[in-house]
Coordinates of C-alpha atoms and ligand atoms in Angstrom, one line a residue:
X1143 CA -3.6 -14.3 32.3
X1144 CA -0.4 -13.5 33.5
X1145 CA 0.8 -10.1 34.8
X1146 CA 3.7 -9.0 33.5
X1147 CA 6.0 -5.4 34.5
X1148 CA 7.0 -4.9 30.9
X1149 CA 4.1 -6.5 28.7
X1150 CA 3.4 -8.7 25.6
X1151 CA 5.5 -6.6 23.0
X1152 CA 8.9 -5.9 25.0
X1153 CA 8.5 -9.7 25.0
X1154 CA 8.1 -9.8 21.2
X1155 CA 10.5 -7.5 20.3
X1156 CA 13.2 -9.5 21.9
X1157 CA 15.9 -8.7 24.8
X1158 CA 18.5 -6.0 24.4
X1159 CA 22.0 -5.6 26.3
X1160 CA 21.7 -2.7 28.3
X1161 CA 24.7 0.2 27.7
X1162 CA 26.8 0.7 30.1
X1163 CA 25.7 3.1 32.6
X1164 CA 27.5 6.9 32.9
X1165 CA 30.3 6.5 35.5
X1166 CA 32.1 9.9 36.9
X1167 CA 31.9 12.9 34.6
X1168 CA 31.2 14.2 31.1
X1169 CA 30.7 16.4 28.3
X1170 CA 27.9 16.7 24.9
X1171 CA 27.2 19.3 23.2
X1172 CA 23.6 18.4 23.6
X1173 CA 22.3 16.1 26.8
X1174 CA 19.1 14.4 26.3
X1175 CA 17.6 12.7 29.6
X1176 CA 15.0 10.1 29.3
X1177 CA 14.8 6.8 26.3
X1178 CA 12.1 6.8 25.5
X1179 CA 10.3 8.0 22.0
X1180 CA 10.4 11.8 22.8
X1181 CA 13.9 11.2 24.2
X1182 CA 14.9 9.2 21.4
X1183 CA 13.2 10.7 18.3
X1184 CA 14.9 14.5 19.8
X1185 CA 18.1 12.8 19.7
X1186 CA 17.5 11.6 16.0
X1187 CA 16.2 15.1 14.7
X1188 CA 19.4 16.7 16.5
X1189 CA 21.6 14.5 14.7
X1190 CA 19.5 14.9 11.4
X1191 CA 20.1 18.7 12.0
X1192 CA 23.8 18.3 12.6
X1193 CA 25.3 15.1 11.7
X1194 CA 28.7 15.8 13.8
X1195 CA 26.7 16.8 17.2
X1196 CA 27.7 14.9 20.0
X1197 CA 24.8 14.0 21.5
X1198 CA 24.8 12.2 24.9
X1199 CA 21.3 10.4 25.6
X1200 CA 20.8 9.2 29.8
X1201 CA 18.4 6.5 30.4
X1202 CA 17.1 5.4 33.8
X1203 CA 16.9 1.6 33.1
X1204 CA 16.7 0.8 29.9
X1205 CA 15.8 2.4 26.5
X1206 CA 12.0 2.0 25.3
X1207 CA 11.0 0.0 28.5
X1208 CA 8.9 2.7 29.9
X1209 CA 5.4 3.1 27.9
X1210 CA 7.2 3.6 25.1
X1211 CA 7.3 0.1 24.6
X1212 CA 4.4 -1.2 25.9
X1213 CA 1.3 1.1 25.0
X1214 CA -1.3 0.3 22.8
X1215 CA 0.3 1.3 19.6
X1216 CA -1.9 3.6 18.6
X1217 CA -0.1 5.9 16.5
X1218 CA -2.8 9.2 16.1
X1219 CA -2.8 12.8 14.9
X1220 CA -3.9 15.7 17.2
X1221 CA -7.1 15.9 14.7
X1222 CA -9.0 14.6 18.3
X1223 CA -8.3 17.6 19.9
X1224 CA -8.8 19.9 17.3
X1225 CA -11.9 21.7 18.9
X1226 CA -9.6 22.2 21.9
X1227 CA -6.7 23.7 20.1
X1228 CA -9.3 25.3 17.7
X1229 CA -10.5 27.5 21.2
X1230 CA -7.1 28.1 22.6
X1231 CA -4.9 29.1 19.5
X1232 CA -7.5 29.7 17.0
X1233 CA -8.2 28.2 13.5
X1234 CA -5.0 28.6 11.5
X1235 CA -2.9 27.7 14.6
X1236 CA -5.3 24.4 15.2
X1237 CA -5.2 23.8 11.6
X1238 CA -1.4 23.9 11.5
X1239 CA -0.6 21.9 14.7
X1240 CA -3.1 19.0 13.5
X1241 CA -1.2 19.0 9.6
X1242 CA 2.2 18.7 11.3
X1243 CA 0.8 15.4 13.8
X1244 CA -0.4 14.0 10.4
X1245 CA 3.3 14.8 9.0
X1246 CA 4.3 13.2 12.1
X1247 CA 2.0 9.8 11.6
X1248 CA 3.4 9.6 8.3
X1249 CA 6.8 10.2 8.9
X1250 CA 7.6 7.5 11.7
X1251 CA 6.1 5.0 8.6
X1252 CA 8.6 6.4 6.4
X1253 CA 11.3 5.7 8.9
X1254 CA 10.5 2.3 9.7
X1255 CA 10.9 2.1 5.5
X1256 CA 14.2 4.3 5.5
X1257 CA 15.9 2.4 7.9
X1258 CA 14.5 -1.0 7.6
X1259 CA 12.9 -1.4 11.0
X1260 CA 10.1 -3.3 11.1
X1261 CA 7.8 -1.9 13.7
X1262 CA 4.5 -3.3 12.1
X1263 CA 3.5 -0.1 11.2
X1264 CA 0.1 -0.2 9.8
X1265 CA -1.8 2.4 8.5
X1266 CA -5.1 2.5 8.7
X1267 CA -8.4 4.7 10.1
X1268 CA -8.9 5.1 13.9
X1269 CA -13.0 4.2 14.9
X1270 CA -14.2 6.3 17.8
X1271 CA -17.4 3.9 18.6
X1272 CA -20.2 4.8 21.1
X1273 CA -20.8 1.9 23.3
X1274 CA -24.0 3.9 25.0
X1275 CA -26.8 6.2 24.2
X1276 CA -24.3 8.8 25.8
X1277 CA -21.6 8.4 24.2
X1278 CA -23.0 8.9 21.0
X1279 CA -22.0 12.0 19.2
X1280 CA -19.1 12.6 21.6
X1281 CA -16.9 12.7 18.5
X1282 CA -19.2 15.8 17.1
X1283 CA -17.1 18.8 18.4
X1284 CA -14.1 17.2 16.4
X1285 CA -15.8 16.8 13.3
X1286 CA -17.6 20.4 13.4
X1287 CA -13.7 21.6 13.7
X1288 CA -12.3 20.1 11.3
X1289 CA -15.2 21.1 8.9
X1290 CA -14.4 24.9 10.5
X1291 CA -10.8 24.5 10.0
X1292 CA -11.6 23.5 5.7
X1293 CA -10.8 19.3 6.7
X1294 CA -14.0 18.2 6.5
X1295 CA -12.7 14.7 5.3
X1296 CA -10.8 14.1 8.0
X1297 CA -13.5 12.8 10.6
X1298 CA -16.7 11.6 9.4
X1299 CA -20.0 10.1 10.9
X1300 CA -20.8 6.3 10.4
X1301 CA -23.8 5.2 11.3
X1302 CA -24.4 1.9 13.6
X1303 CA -24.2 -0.9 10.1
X1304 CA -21.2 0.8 8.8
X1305 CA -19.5 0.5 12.4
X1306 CA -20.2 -2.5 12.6
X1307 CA -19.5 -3.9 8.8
X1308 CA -15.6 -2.6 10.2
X1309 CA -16.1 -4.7 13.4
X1310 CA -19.1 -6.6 14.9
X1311 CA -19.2 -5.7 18.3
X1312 CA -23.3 -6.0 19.3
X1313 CA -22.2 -2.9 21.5
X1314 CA -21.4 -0.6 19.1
X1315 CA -24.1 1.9 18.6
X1316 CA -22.9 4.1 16.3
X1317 CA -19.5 6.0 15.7
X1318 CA -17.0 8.1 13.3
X1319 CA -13.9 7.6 11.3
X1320 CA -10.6 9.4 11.9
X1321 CA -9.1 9.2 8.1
X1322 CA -5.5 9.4 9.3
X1323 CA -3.9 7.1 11.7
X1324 CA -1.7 3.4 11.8
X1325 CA -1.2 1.5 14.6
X1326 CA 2.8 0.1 15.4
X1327 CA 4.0 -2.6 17.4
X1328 CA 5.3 -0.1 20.1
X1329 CA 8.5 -2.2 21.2
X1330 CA 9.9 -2.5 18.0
X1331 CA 9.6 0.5 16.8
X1332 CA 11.4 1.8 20.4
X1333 CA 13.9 -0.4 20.1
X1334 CA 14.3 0.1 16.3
X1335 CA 14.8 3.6 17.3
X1336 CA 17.5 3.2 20.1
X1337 CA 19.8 0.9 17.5
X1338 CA 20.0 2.5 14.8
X1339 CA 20.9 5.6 17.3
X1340 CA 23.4 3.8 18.6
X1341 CA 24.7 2.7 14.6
X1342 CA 24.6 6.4 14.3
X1343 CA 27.2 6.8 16.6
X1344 CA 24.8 8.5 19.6
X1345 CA 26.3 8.0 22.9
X1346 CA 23.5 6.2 25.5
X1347 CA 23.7 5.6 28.4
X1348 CA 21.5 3.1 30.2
X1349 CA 20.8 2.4 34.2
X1350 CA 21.8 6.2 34.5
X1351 CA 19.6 8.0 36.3
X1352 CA 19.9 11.8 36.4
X1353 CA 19.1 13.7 39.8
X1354 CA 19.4 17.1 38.8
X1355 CA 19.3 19.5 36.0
X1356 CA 21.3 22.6 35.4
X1357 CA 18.9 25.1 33.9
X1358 CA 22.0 26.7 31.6
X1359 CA 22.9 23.0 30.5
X1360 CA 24.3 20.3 32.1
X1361 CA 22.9 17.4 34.5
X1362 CA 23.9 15.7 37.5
X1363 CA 24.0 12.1 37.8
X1364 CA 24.3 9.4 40.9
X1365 CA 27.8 9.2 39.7
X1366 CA 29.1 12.5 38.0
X1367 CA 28.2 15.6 36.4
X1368 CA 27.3 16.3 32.4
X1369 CA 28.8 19.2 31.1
X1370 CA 26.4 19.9 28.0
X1371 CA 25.3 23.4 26.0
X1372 CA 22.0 22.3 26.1
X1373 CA 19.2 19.5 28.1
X1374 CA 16.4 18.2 26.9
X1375 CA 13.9 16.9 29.7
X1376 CA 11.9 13.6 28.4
X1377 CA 10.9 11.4 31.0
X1378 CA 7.0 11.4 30.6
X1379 CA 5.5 11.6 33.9
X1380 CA 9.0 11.5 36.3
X1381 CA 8.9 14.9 35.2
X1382 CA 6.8 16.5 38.1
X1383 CA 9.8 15.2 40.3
X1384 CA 12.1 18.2 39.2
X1385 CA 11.9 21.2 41.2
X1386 CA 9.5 23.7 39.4
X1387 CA 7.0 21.0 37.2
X1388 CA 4.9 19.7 40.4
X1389 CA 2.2 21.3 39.2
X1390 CA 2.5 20.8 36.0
X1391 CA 1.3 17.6 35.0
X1392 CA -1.1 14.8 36.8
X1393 CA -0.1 11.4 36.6
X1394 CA -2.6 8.2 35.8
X1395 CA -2.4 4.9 34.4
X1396 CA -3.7 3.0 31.9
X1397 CA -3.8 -0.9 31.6
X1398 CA -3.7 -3.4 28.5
X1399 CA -5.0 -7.1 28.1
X1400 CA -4.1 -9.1 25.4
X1401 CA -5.7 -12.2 24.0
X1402 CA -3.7 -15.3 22.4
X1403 CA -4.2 -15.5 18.3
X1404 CA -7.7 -15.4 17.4
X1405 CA -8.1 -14.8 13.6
X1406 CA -11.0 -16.7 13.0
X1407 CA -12.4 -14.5 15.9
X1408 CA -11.2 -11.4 13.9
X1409 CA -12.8 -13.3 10.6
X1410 CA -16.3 -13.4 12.6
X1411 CA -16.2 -10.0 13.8
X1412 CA -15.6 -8.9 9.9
X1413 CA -12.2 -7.0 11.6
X1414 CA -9.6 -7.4 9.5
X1415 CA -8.5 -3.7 8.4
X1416 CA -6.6 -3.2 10.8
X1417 CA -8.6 -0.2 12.4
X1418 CA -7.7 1.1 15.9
X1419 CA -10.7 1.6 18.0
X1420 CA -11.6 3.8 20.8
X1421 CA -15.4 4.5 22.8
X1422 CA -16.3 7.8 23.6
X1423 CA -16.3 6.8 27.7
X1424 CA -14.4 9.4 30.2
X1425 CA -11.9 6.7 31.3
X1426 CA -11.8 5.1 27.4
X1427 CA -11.2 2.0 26.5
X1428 CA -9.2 1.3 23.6
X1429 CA -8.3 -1.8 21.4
X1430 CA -6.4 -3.6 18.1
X1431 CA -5.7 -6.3 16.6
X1432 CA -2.0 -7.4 16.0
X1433 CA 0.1 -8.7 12.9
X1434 CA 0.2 -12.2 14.5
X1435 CA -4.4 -11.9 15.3
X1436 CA -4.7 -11.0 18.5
X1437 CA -6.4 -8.4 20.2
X1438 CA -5.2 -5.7 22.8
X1439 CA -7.7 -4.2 24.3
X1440 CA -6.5 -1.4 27.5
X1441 CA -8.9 0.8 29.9
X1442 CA -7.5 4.5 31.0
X1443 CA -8.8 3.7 34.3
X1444 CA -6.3 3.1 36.1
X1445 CA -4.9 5.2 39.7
X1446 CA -4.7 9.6 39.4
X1447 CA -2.2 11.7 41.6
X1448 CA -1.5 14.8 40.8
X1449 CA 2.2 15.7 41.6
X1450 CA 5.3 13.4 41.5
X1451 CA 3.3 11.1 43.7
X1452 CA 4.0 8.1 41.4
X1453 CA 2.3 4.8 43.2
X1454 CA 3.9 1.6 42.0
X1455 CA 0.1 1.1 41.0
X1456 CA 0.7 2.8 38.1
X1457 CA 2.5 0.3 36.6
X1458 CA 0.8 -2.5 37.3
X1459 CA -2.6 -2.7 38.8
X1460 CA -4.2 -6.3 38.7
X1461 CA -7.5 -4.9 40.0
X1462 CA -7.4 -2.7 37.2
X1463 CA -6.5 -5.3 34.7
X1464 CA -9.2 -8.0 35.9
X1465 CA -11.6 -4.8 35.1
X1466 CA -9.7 -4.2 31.9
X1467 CA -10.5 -8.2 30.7
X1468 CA -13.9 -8.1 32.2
X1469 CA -15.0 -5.0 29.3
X1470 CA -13.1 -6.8 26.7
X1471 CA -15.1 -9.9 27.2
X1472 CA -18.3 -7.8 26.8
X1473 CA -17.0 -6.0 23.7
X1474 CA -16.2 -9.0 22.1
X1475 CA -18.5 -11.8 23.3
X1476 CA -17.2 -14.4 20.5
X1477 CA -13.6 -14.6 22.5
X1478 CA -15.5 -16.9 25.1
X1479 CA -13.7 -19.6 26.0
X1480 CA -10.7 -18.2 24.5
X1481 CA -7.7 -17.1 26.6
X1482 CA -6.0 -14.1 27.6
X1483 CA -2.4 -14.8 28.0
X1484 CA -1.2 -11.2 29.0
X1485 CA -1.6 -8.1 31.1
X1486 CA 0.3 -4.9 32.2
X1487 CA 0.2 -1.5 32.5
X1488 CA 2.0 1.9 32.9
X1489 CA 1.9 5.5 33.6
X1490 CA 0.3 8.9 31.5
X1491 CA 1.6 12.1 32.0
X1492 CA -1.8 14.0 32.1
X1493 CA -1.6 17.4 30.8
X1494 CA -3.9 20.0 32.3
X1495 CA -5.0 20.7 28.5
X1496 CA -4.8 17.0 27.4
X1497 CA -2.2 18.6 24.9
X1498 CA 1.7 18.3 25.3
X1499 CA 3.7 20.6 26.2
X1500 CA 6.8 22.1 24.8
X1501 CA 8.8 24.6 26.1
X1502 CA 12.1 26.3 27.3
X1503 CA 13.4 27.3 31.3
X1504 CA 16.9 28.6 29.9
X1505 CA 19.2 26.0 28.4
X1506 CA 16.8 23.1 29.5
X1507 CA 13.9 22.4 26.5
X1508 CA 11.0 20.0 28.2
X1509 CA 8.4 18.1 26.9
X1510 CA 5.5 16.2 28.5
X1511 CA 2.0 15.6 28.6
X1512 CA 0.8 13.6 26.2
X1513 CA -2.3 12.3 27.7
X1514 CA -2.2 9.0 26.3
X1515 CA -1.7 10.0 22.6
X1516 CA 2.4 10.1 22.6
X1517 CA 3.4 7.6 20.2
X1518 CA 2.5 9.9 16.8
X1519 CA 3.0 13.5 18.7
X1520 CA 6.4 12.7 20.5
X1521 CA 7.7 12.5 16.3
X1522 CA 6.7 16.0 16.4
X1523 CA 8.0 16.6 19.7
X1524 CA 11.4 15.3 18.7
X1525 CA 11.2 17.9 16.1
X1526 CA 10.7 20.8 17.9
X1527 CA 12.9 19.5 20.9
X1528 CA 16.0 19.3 18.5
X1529 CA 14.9 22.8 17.1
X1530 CA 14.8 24.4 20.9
X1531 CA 18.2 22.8 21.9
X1532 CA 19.6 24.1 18.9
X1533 CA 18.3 27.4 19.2
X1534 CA 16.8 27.2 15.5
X1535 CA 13.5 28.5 14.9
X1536 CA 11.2 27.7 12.0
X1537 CA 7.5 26.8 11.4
X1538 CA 8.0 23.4 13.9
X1539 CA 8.7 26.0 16.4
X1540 CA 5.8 28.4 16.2
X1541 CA 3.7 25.7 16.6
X1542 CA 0.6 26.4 19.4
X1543 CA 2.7 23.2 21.1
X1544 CA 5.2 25.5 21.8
X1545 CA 5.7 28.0 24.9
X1546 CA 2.1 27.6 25.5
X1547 CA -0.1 29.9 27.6
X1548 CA 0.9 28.7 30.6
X1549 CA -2.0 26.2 32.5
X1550 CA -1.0 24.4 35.4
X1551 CA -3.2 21.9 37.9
X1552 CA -4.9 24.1 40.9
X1553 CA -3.2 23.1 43.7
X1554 CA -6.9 23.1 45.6
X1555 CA -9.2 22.1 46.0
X1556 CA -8.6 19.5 43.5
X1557 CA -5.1 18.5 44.7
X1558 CA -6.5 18.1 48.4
X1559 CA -9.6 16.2 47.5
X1560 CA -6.7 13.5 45.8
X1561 CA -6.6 12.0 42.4
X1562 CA -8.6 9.3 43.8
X1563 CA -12.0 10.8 44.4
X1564 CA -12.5 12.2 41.0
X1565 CA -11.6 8.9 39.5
X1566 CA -13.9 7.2 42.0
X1567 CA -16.8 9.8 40.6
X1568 CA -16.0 9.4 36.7
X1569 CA -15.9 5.7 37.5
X1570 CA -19.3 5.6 38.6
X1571 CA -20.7 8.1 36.2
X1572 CA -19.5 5.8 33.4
X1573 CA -20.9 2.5 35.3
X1574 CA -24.1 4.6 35.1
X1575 CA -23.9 5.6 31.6
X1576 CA -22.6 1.7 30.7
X1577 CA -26.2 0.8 32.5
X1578 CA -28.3 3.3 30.5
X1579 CA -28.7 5.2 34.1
X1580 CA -27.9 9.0 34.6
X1581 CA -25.3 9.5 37.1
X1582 CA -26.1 10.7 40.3
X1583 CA -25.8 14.7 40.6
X1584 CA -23.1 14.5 43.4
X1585 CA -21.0 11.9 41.1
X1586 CA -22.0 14.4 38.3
X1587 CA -20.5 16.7 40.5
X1588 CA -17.4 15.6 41.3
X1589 CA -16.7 13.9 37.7
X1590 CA -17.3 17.4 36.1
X1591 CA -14.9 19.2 38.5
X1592 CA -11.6 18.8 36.1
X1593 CA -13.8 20.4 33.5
X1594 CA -14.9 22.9 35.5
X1595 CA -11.3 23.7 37.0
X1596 CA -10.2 23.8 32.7
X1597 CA -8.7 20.7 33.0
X1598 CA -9.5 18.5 30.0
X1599 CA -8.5 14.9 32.1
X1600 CA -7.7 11.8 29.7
X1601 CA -11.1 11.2 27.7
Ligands
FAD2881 C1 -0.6 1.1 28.9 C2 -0.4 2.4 28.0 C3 -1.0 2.4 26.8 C4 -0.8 3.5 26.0 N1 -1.4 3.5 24.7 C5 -1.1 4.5 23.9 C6 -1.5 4.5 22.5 O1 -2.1 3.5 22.1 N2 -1.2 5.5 21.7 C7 -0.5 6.6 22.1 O2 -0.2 7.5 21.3 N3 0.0 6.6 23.4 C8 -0.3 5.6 24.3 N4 0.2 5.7 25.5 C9 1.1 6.8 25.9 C10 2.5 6.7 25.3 O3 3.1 5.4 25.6 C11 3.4 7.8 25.8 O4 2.8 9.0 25.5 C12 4.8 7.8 25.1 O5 5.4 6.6 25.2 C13 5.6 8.9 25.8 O6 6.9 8.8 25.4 P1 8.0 9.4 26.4 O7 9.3 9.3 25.7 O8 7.6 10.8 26.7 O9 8.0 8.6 27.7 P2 8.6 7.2 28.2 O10 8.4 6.2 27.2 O11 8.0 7.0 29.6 O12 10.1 7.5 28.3 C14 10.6 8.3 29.4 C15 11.9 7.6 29.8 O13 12.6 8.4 30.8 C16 13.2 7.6 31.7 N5 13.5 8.4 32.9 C17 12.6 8.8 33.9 N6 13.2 9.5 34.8 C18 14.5 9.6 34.5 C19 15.6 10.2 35.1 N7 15.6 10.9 36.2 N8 16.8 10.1 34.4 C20 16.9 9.4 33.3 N9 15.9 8.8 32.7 C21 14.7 8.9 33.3 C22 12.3 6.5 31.9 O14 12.9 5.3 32.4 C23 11.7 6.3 30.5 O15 12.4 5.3 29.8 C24 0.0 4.6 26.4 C25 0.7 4.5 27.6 C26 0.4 3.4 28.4 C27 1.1 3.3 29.8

């Protein structure tokens, strides 16, 4: 297995000539900071908007190298978090933000058509799976609200044969299906993105990393200063290093292993539609199958901080990743003997409501927190980012998404006791749970603290 910074599908998707960085100063009507999908699908929608816009996009290294281009793919709807959203904006608000992530999920597959970029998109269902007794029914709060919000079809119970007639993991207890959802190959659809931005005639700059923002427009660079009427803030978790979004956000990581082709292994395991899968664990594990028959299989259990404390183990943690393979090898028993060519990893922007975030501070427009579900939402995000820098307000910008209530992570006690003491306690409470054991009531404890604190941490 080997450990790569960038992983299996920046590999795939092939190398790109960086653009030359920003030297000395400059001017845009709009400045966008940050390449990856938010960063890049807000300078799309701006220029969708108004064709003529100068639009001036600033890049730290290089465009969809981040996690844009090296998650899992999974390209989902907010219909997961619709009993969230259903309690914090009510029904017609929940109802309206999960219809515009399904017009999101859709839309990035009409794109790849549109402009001939072939990202693998996929569609096909998503599987939440209950790998333990706990686990099952996990998915029961999202199905009762989509049935209260008149969507009764979009999540549905499966029982343990029809789980496993989609795939035949002797794990799977039981599960549901989430109707709406593809899966890309995350690289090439980043990539897609930033050229046929730059055929469009957007300005990007690569290795350009910005130090400072202006609140009423305009940036700061190593090298020189952006003029701009407008910023738009999208660099995932980097952002709790600006002045004023410490608090906003927690940072963890999440890993991916990937296996070398195995179709006759996907024949076996009856798993050939193409359905994304994800348990019902606290720190979830998630998996896929590629165009080419492999499997990709990651585990959100990677280092917590809270604050810009970004440890270089959130990129790659091979502790992590040897945990990642060991799971993946108990899921799918048949792979034995078979090899696992790949691993890496990368940060999540955790958001204190496991929703993102979009909002205003003056002439600066931000968006973050995508909790490990960015790759259909940051679409949307785009969307409404192009809309705020604009100053043009429609139904994309009343969305619940927008200006939210504001929530932001206690700075005690949970910032003192660290990141890494409630990951140790959900840890064990799911090595517990995996065993068929309760957890003990001081791992209880500490796991349920986020919760308790009305934080909604990754799943
Ligand atoms: C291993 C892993 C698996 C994941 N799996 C999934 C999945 O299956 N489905 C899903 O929906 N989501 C998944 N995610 C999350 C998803 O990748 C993100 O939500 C999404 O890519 C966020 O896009 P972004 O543009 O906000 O951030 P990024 O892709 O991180 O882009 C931000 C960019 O900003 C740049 N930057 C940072 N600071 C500065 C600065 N000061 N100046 C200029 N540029 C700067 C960075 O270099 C980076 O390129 C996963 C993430 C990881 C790490």
């Amino acid at each position: 297995m080997r450990h790569t910074r960038h992983g299996w599908w920046l590999e795939e998707a092939g190398e790109v000539v960086p653009t030359r960085p920003l030297e000395g100063d400059a001017s845009a009507d709009v400045v966008v900071v940050g390449g990856g999908y938010l960063g890049l699908w807000t300078a799309w929608q701006l220029l969708e908007l108004e064709p003529g816009l100068d639009v001036l996009v600033l890049e730290a290294a290089i465009c969809g190298h981040g996690p844009s281009g090296r998650n899992g793919g999974f390209c989902e709807t907010l219909w997961g978090d619709a009993a969230a959203l259903r309690e914090r904006a009510g029904e017609a608000a929940a109802l309206a933000v999960c219809r515009a992530s399904e017009d999101a999920v859709h839309a990035i597959g009409a794109w790849c058509d549109t402009n001939d970029v072939d990202a693998w998109y996929r569609a096909a269902p998503l599987l939440r799976v209950a790998t333990t007794e706990s686990q099952l029914g996990s998915w029961d709060d999202s199905i009762r609200a989509a049935g209260a919000l008149g969507a009764p079809d979009e999540l549905t119970a499966l029982g343990p044969e029809e789980v496993r007639g989609r795939c035949d993991s002797p794990l799977f207890l039981g599960g549901a299906l989430q109707r709406l959802n593809a899966t890309v190959q995350p690289a090439r659809l980043a990539l897609g993105l930033r050229a046929k931005l730059l055929e469009r005639g957007a300005r990007i700059h690569e290795r350009t990393e910005v130090t400072r923002l202006h609140e009423g427009g305009g940036v700061e660079t190593r090298l020189g200063r952006v003029r701009a009427r407008a910023n738009v803030l999208a660099v995932n978790s980097r952002t709790a290093g600006f002045p004023g979004y410490r608090l906003a956000l927690a940072v963890a990581s999440s890993h991916i292993v990937l296996t070398e082709p195995v179709p006759d292994v996907l024949d076996d395991l009856g798993w050939t539609g193409g359905e994304a899968i994800v348990d019902g664990r606290t720190l979830v594990h998630y998996t896929r199958t590629t165009e080419d028959g492999r499997i990709a299989f990651g585990w959100g259990g990677g280092v917590m901080g809270f604050g810009a404390r970004a440890s270089a183990r959130l990129e790659l943690d091979r502790e992590v990743a040897d945990t990642a393979r060991a799971s993946l090898e108990r899921f799918f028993p048949q792979l034995r003997g078979r090899a696992v060519t790949h691993a890496w990893g990368g940060p999540i922007d955790v958001s204190p409501t496991h929703l993102p975030v979009f909002a205003s501070r003056g002439r600066t427009h931000h968006g973050f927190g995508f909790t490990g579900n960015g790759v259909g939402p940051s679409y949307l995000g785009g969307e409404i980012l192009a809309r705020l820098a604009l100053d043009r307000r429609d139904a994309r910008t009343r969305l619940a998404l927008v200006e939210p209530e504001r929530t932001r992570f206690p700075p005690e006690p949970l910032r003192y006791a660290g990141g890494s003491l409630v990951r140790r306690a959900l840890l064990a409470k799911d090595a517990a749970e995996d065993e068929g054991r309760a957890p003990g009531t001081l791992t209880a404890l500490v796991a349920s603290l986020p919760r308790r604190l009305g934080l909604n941490l990754p799943r």
